[in-house]
XYZ file of C-alpha atoms in Angstrom:
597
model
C 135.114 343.240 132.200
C 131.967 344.497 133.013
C 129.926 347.017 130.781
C 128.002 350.251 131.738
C 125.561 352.422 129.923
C 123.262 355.385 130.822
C 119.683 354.884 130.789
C 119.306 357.692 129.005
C 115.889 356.911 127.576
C 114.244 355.719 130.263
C 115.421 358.777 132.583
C 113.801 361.327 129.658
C 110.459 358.797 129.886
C 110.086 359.727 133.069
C 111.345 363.086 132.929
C 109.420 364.559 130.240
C 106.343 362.051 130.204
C 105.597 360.678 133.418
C 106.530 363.593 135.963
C 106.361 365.988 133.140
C 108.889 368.449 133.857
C 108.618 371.284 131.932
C 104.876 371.282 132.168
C 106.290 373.320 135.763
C 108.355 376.146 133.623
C 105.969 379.086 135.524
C 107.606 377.906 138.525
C 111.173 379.542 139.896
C 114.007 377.153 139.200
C 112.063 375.123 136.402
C 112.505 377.973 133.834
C 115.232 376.287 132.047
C 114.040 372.747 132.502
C 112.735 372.897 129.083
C 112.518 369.434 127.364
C 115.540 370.084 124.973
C 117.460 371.598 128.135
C 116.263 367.920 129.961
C 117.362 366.209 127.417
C 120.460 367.754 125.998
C 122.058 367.444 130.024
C 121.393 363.662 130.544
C 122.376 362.541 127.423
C 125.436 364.185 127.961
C 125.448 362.578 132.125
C 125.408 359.892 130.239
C 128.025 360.201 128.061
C 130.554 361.103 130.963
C 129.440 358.795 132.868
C 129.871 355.824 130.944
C 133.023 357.029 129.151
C 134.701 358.471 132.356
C 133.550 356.876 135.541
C 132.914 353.553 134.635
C 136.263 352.482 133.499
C 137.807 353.306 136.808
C 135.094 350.829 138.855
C 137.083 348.141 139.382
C 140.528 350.041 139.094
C 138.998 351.910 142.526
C 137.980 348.457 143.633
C 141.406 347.204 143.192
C 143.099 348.954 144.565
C 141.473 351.383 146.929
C 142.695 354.676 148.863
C 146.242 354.728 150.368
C 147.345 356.879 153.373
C 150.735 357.413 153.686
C 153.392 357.888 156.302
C 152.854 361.406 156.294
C 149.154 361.237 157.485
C 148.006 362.227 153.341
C 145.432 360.245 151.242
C 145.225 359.557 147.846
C 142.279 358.229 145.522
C 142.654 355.232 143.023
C 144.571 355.887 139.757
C 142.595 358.423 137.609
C 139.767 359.693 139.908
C 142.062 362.965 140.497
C 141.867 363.440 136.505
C 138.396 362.398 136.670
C 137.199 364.333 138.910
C 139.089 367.419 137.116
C 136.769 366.827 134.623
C 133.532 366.246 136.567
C 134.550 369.708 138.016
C 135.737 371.267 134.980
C 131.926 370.737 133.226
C 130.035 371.760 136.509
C 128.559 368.652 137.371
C 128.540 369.543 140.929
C 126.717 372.611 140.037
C 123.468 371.247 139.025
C 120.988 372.001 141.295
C 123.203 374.441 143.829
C 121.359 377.634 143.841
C 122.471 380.339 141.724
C 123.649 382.745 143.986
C 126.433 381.128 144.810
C 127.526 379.577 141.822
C 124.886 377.183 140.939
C 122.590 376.459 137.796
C 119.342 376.105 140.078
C 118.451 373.068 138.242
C 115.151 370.722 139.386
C 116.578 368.133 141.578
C 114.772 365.036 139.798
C 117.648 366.173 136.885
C 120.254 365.807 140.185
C 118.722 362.541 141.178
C 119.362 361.445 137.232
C 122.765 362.004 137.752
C 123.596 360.921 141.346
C 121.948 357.644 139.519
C 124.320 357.339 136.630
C 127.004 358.290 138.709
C 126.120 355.495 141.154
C 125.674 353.157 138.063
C 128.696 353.811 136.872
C 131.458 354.300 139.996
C 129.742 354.283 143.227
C 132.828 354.990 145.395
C 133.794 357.973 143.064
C 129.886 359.558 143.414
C 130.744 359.681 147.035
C 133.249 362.249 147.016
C 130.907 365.135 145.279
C 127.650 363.152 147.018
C 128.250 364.090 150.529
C 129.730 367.537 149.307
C 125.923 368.028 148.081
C 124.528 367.087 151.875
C 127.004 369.557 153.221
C 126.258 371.959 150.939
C 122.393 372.104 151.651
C 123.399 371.989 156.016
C 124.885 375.464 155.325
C 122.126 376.526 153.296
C 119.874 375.918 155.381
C 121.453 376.642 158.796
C 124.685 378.509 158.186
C 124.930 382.201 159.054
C 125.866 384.394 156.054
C 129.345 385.105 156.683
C 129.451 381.209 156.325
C 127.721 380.827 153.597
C 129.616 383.651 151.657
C 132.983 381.957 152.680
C 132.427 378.464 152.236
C 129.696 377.864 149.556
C 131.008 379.562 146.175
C 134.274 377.053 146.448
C 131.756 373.907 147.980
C 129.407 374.560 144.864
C 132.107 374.506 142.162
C 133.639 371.537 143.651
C 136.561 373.477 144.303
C 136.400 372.481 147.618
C 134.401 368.960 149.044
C 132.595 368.385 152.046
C 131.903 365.444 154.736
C 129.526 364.755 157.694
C 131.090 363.493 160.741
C 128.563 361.878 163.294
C 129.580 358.444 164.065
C 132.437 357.455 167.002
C 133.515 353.892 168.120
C 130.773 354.120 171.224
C 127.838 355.054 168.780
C 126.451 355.360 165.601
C 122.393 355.679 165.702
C 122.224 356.973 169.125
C 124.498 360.038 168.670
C 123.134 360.740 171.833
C 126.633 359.039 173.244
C 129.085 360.911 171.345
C 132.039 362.216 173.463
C 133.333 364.989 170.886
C 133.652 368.267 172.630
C 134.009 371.698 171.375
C 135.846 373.729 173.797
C 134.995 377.847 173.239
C 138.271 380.444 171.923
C 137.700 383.587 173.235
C 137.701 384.631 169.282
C 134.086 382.904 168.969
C 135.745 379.508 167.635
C 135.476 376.442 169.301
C 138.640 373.939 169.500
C 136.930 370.116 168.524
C 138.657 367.502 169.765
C 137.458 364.028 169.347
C 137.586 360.625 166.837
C 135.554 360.078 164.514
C 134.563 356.753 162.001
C 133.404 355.221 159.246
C 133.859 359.508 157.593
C 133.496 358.620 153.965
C 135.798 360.988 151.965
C 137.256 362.037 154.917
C 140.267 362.662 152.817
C 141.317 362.871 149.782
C 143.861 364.499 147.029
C 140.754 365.471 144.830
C 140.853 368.980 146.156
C 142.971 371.438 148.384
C 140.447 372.078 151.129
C 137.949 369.669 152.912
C 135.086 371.197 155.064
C 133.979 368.485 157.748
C 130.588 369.191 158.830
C 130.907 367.874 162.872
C 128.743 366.930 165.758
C 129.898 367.880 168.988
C 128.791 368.859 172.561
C 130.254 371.886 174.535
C 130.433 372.458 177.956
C 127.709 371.829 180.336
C 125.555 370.739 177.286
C 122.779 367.690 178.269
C 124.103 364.491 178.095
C 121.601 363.464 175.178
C 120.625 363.880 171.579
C 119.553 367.696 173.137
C 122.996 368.191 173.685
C 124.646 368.561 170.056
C 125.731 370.847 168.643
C 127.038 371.128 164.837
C 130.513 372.578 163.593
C 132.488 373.418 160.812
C 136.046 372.242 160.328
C 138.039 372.935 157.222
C 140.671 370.892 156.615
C 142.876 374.103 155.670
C 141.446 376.969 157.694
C 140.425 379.750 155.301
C 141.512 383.246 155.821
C 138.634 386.039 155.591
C 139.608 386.852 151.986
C 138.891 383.572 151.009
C 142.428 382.480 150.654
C 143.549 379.100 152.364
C 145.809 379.328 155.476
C 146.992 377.001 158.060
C 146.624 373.052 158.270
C 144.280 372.440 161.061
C 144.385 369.829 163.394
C 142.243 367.078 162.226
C 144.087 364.185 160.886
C 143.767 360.508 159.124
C 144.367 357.855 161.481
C 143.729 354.857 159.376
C 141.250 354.237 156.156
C 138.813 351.250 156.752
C 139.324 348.004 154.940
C 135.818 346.988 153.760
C 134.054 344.738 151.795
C 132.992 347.293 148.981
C 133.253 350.526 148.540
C 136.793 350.500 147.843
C 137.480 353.637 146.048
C 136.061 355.713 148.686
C 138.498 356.755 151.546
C 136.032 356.198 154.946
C 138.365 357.303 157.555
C 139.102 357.379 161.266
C 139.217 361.400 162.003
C 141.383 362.611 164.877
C 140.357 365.966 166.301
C 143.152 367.563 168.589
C 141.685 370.655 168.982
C 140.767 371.436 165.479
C 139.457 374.661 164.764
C 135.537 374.901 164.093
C 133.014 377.474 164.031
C 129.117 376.603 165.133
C 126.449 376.236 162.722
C 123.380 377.725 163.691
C 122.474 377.375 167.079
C 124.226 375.906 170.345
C 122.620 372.620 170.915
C 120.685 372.303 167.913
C 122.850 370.393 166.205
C 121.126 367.438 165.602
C 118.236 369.061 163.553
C 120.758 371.142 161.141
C 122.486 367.420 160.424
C 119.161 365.886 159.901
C 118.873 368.406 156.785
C 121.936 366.686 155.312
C 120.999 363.064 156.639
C 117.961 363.760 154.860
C 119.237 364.333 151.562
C 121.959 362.026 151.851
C 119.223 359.151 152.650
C 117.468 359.819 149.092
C 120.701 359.537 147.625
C 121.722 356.229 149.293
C 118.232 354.778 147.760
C 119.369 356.407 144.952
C 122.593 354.112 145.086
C 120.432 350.850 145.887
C 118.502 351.669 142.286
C 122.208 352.367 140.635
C 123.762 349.187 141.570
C 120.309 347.059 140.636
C 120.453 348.749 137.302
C 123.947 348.201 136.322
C 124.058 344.461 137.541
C 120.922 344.156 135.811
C 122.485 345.160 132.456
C 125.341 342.377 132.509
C 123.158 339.721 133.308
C 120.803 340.473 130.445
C 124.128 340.564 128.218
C 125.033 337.563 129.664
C 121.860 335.906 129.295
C 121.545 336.628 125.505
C 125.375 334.861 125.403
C 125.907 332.024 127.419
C 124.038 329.045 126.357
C 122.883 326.456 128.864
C 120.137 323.076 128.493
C 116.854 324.090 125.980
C 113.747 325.414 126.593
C 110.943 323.333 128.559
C 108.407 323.912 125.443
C 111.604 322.433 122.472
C 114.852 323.656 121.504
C 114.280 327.358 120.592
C 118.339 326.973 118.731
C 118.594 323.618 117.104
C 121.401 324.326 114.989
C 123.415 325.498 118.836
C 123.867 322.749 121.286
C 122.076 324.450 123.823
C 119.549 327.535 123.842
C 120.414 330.648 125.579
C 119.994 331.503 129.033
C 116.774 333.495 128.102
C 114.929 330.862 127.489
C 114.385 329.390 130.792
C 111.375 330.787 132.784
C 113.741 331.079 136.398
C 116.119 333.230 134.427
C 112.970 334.975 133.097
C 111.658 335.828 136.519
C 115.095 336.941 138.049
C 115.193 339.751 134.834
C 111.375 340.449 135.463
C 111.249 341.597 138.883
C 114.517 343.210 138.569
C 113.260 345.428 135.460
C 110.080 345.749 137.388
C 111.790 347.266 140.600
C 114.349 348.866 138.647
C 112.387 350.793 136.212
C 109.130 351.920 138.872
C 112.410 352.548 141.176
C 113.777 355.163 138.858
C 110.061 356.429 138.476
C 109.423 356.980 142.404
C 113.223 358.654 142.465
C 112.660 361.056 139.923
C 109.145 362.291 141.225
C 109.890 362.246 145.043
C 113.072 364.589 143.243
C 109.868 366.632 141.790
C 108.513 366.579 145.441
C 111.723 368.201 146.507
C 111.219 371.059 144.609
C 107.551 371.257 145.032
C 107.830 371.251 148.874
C 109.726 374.808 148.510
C 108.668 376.134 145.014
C 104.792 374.979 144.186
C 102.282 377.778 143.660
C 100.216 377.298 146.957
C 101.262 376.908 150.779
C 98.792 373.460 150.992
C 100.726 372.403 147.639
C 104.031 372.782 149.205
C 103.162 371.481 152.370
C 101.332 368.282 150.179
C 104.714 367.787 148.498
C 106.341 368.281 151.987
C 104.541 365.738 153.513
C 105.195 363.015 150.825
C 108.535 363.284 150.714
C 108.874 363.298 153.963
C 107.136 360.285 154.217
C 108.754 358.347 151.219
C 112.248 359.135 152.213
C 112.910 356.224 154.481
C 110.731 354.047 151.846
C 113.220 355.121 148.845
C 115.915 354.895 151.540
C 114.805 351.379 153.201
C 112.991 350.078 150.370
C 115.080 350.975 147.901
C 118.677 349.542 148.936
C 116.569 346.011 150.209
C 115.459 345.785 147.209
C 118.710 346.929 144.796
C 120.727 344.579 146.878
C 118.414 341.352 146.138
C 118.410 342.594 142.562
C 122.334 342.659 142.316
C 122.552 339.076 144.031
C 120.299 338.185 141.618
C 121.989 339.190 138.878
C 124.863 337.418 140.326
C 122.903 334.616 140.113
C 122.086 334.602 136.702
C 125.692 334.676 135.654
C 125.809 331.545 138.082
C 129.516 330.325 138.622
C 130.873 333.012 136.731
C 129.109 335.561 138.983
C 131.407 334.512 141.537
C 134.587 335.456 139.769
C 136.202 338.564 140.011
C 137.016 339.409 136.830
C 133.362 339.656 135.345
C 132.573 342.533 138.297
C 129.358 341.077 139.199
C 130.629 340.496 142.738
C 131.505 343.922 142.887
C 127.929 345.144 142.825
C 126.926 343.076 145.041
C 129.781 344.222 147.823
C 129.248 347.833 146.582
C 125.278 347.486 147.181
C 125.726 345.901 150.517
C 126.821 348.866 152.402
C 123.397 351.026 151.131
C 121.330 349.013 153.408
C 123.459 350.833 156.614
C 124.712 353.696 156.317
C 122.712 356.932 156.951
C 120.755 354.633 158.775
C 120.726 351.253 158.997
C 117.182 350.256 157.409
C 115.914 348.733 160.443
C 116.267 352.543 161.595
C 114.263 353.620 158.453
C 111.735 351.463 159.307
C 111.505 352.776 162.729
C 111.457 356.038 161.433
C 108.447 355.791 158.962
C 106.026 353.646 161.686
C 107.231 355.415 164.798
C 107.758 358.849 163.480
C 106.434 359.947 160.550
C 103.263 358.335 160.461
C 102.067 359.657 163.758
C 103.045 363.691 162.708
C 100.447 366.230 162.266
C 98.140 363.822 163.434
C 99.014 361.240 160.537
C 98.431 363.760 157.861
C 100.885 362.768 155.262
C 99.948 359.085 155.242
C 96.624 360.467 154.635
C 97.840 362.340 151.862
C 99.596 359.211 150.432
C 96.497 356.375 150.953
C 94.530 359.536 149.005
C 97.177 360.195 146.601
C 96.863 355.991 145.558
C 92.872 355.961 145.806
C 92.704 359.087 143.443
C 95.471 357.209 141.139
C 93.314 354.330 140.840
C 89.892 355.560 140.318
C 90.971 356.782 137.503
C 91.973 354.551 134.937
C 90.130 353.722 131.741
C 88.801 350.776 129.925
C 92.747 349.362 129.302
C 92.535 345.959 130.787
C 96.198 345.805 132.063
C 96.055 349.247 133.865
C 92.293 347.920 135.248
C 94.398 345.126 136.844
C 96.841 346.909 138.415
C 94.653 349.376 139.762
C 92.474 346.577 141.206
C 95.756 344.988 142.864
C 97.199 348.686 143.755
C 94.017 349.851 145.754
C 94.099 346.042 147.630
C 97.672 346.825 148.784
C 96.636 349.817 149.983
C 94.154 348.579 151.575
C 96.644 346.513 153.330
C 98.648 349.660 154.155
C 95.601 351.406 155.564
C 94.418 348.243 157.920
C 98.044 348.010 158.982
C 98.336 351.471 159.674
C 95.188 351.129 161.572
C 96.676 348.131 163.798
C 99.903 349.780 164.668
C 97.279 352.654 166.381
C 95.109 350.110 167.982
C 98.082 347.857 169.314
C 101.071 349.818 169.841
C 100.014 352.136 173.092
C 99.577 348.847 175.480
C 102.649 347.138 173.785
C 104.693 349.082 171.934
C 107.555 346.670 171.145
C 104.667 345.853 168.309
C 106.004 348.567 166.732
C 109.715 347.705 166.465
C 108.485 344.147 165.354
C 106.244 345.125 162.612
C 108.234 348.324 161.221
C 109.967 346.805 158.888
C 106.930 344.714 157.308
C 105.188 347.676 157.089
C 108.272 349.780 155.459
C 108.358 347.197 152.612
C 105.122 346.980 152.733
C 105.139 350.817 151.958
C 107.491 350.385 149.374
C 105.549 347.977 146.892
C 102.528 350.928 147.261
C 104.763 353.361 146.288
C 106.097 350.661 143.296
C 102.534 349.871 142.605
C 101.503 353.440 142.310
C 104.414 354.319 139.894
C 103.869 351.625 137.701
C 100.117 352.856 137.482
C 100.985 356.124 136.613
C 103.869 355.478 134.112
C 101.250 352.374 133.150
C 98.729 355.179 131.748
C 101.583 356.904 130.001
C 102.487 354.533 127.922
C 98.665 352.837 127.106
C 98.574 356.319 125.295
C 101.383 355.908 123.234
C 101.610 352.652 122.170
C 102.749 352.520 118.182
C 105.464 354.118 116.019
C 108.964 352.955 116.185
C 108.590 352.733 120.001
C 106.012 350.642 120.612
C 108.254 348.045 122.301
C 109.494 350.354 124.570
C 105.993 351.090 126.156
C 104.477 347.508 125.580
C 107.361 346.505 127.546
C 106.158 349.240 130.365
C 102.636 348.389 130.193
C 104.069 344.271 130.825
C 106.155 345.176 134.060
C 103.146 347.182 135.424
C 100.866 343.954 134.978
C 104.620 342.235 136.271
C 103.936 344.113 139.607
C 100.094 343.525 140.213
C 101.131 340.047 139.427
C 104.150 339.525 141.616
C 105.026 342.405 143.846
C 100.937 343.357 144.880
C 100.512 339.580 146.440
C 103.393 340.093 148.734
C 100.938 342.532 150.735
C 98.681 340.406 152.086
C 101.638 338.451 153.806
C 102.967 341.500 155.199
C 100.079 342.467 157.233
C 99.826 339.462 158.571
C 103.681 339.674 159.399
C 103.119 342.727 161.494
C 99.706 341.489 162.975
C 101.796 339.034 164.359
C 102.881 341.471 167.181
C 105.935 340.882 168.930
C 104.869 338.019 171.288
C 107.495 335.243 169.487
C 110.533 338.142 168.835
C 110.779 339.388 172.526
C 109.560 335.786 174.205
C 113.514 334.599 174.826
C 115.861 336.037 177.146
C 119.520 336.326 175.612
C 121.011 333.292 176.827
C 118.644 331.267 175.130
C 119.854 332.920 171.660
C 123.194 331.362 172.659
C 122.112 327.505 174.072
């Protein structure tokens, strides 16, 4: 059976020493981020996590969600008592603001714990997960009476939440869906429609469901303009707050898939449901986007969890099972063979994953400080700054961040060799469970398309600017520490590959733009080992300072995956580059029936 524990000291690392937390008390929301208050909640994530989550991984996995004949659908054994629990101690009420029930906590302490959770039972993290990216839609674009009547129950986890957007005809271009949301001469609109692939679109973990839903209505354009978005409860909820009639949105099956298993993703029937418009007629696709865009962070949020807990059964593993002897002598001569440890392919498997996993977590937890920043900072250019970044870096954690946590799981998988492929030891479990990061919200190709077709080119390219500063500025100032010299050497030539990249997209695109689409994706991983790079530098200067005492292996070991990176990860750049300077003559050369001769 597979084993789980909470990173517990690596998350207060970064917390408290790398993105420095409570160094941002004078700020609203931070004032009870104090480093005991830090500490004291993810020890204590951790603690439920591992003791309560992560035995019921492979009992979800096992045996998934059943509907039954009477349209109803209920979770794996113990997730109801579970989530009880995760309800019953506020979990859900982290970082909600405070007016309606919230704590108003930083998000990087949210991101902690959407990590752990992930870590620990990825298919139960769901449920409360896209409760969270409804949650911040209403926030943000629901009137008052809608906030008042849905949030306080939404926030306590009294009540979840889902986002419907895709249908059988179309998933990224929701400019083809066909749901329709007829008007009620009471100001309601009647949705009718199917919907798919609806994580937690049902569920006995609560009484009420609110289903966030795209739709058009009549005589809306026939494109992405056209949308408009809706809330559905599941149990329509009378004005005093009270819960009234079942409305008419039903289960029609659950998907079988090939992870996931303890999360219900459902086919949704609309037959006239019930919904009410949030914000404005037609602008649905921009009030979504606020929810896509939190839910993306949080799905390369889930890419990091499943690297990290894959990664800690294969090091277990590798410490145990005892295979050949080491290339420079037997290391265990009174054993048969030495353990798996001491072979150098082994070795490099552990290295990069450790590498990614740990500057992962760092780029999470700060792009979770950007969060904040981008509404709370001091200044209007500082919030803007941390705008921009995020912005930016959200289809890199996104993209980046589930390529990268899936390779790490398979190899992980691969250290355990044959007895990775067994079902019992759970390693193939992370693996399936990783898989589906890398397409939903998104399919990464999409990310990809995003950052070079989208967010490069706003405000004139101003938050790339900010980021290729942001790295230059990082690396001009280290010291005389030869490690941190190195990676700053290898950091500023990878950005230098970003920037000349960058600079060939502009110069090549206009006259051919299927360049673009070719090269996106080079350049999106090619943004993610700068982003890597620049964590490692900045957690790499952290710990040169505080090398000795008890911990000193701790931060020696941080100061070796930094060097791990510029030795590694940096030299990928250069191939990159020439990947997306490549152009698009070869990809687009063959018509389709040659792809089938």
């Amino acid at each position: 059976m597979p084993v789980y524990k909470a990173p517990t000291r690596d998350t207060r690392f970064v917390l408290n020493e790398v993105v420095g937390l409570d160094s941002y008390s004078h700020l609203p929301g931070f004032e009870g981020a104090t480093r005991d208050m830090t500490d004291a909640v993810i020890e204590e994530a951790g603690r439920f996590t591992s003791e309560v989550l992560a035995p019921l991984n492979q009992v979800g996995d096992r045996e998934g969600c059943t509907r039954h004949a009477d349209g109803a659908v209920t979770t794996p054994t113990g997730f109801k008592a579970a989530y009880d629990q995760f309800r019953e101690a506020g979990w859900g009420t982290l970082t909600a603001p405070a007016e309606f029930g919230g704590q108003g906590l930083p998000h990087a302490i949210g991101f902690a714990f959407e990590e752990y959770m992930g870590e620990a039972n990825q298919a139960f993290a769901m449920y409360p997960g896209l409760a969270a990216g409804a949650i911040s839609a209403i926030l943000a674009k629901g009137s008052p009476e809608q906030q008042a009547k849905y949030l306080p129950k939404m926030v306590s986890g009294e009540w979840l939440g889902t986002m419907n957007l895709t249908e059988p005809q179309c998933g990224t271009d929701l400019g083809l869906i066909r749901t329709r949301a007829e008007p009620n001469a009471d100001g309601s609109h009647a949705i009718t429609g199917t919907k798919i692939f609806i994580s937690a679109g049902d569920h006995d973990l609560t009484e009420n469901i609110i289903h966030l839903v795209l739709a058009k209505t009549p005589g809306a354009p026939d494109s992405t303009k056209g949308i408009s978005l809706f809330i559905v409860p599941k149990v329509l909820v009378n004005d005093d707050g009270s819960l009234g009639a079942r409305n008419a949105v039903s289960v029609g099956s659950i998907e079988h898939k090939m992870g996931i298993h303890g999360n219900a993703t459902c086919v949704m029937n609309y037959d006239g449901a019930t919904g009410w418009l949030v914000g404005e007629e037609n602008k649905g696709l921009a009030a979504m986007f606020i929810m896509m865009n939190a839910a993306r962070l949080g799905v390369g949020i889930q890419g990091l969890a499943q690297a990290e807990v894959a990664y800690q059964n294969a090091v277990i593993y590798a410490g145990e099972r005892r295979q050949g002897r080491s290339l420079t002598g037997a290391k265990d001569p009174q054993a048969k063979a030495d353990p798996l440890f001491v072979h150098p392919d082994v070795r490099r498997m552990l290295m990069d994953a450790k590498t990614f996993i740990e500057g992962m977590r760092a780029l999470c937890l700060w792009g979770g400080l950007q969060v904040d920043l981008a509404h709370k900072a001091a200044t209007e250019e500082e919030r803007q700054e941390a705008d921009d970044l995020i912005g930016l870096l959200t289809p890199v954690i996104k993209g980046y961040g589930t390529d990268m946590g899936y390779k790490t799981a398979t190899d992980m998988q691969q250290v355990w060799g044959g007895h990775g492929y067994i079902v019992e030891n759970g390693m193939d479990q992370f693996v399936r469970d990783a898989r589906i990061a890398m397409i939903y919200e998104g399919a990464n190709g999409v990310q990809a398309m995003d950052l070079a077709g989208r967010k490069l080119a706003q405000n004139g390219g101003r938050a790339i600017q900010r980021f290729f500063k942001l790295v230059d500025d990082e690396c001009a100032s280290v010291g005389d520490d030869p490690t941190l010299k190195l990676v700053a050497e290898r950091l500023a030539k990878v950005n230098g590959e970003l920037k000349a990249s960058t600079m060939w997209f502009m110069q090549n695109v206009m006259a051919t733009p299927d360049n673009l689409g070719a090269g996106a994706y080079a350049y999106m991983t090619l943004a993610g080992i700068a982003s890597l790079g620049l964590m490692w530098l900045k957690v790499g200067k952290v710990a040169a300072k505080a090398q000795g005492g008890e911990d000193a292996l701790f931060y020696q070991a941080k100061l070796t995956c930094a060097k791990h990176w510029a030795l590694r990860f940096a030299p990928q750049a250069g191939a990159l580059r020439r990947e997306i300077e490549a152009g698009a003559e070869t990809i687009m050369a063959l018509p389709p029936e040659a792809f089938a001769a």
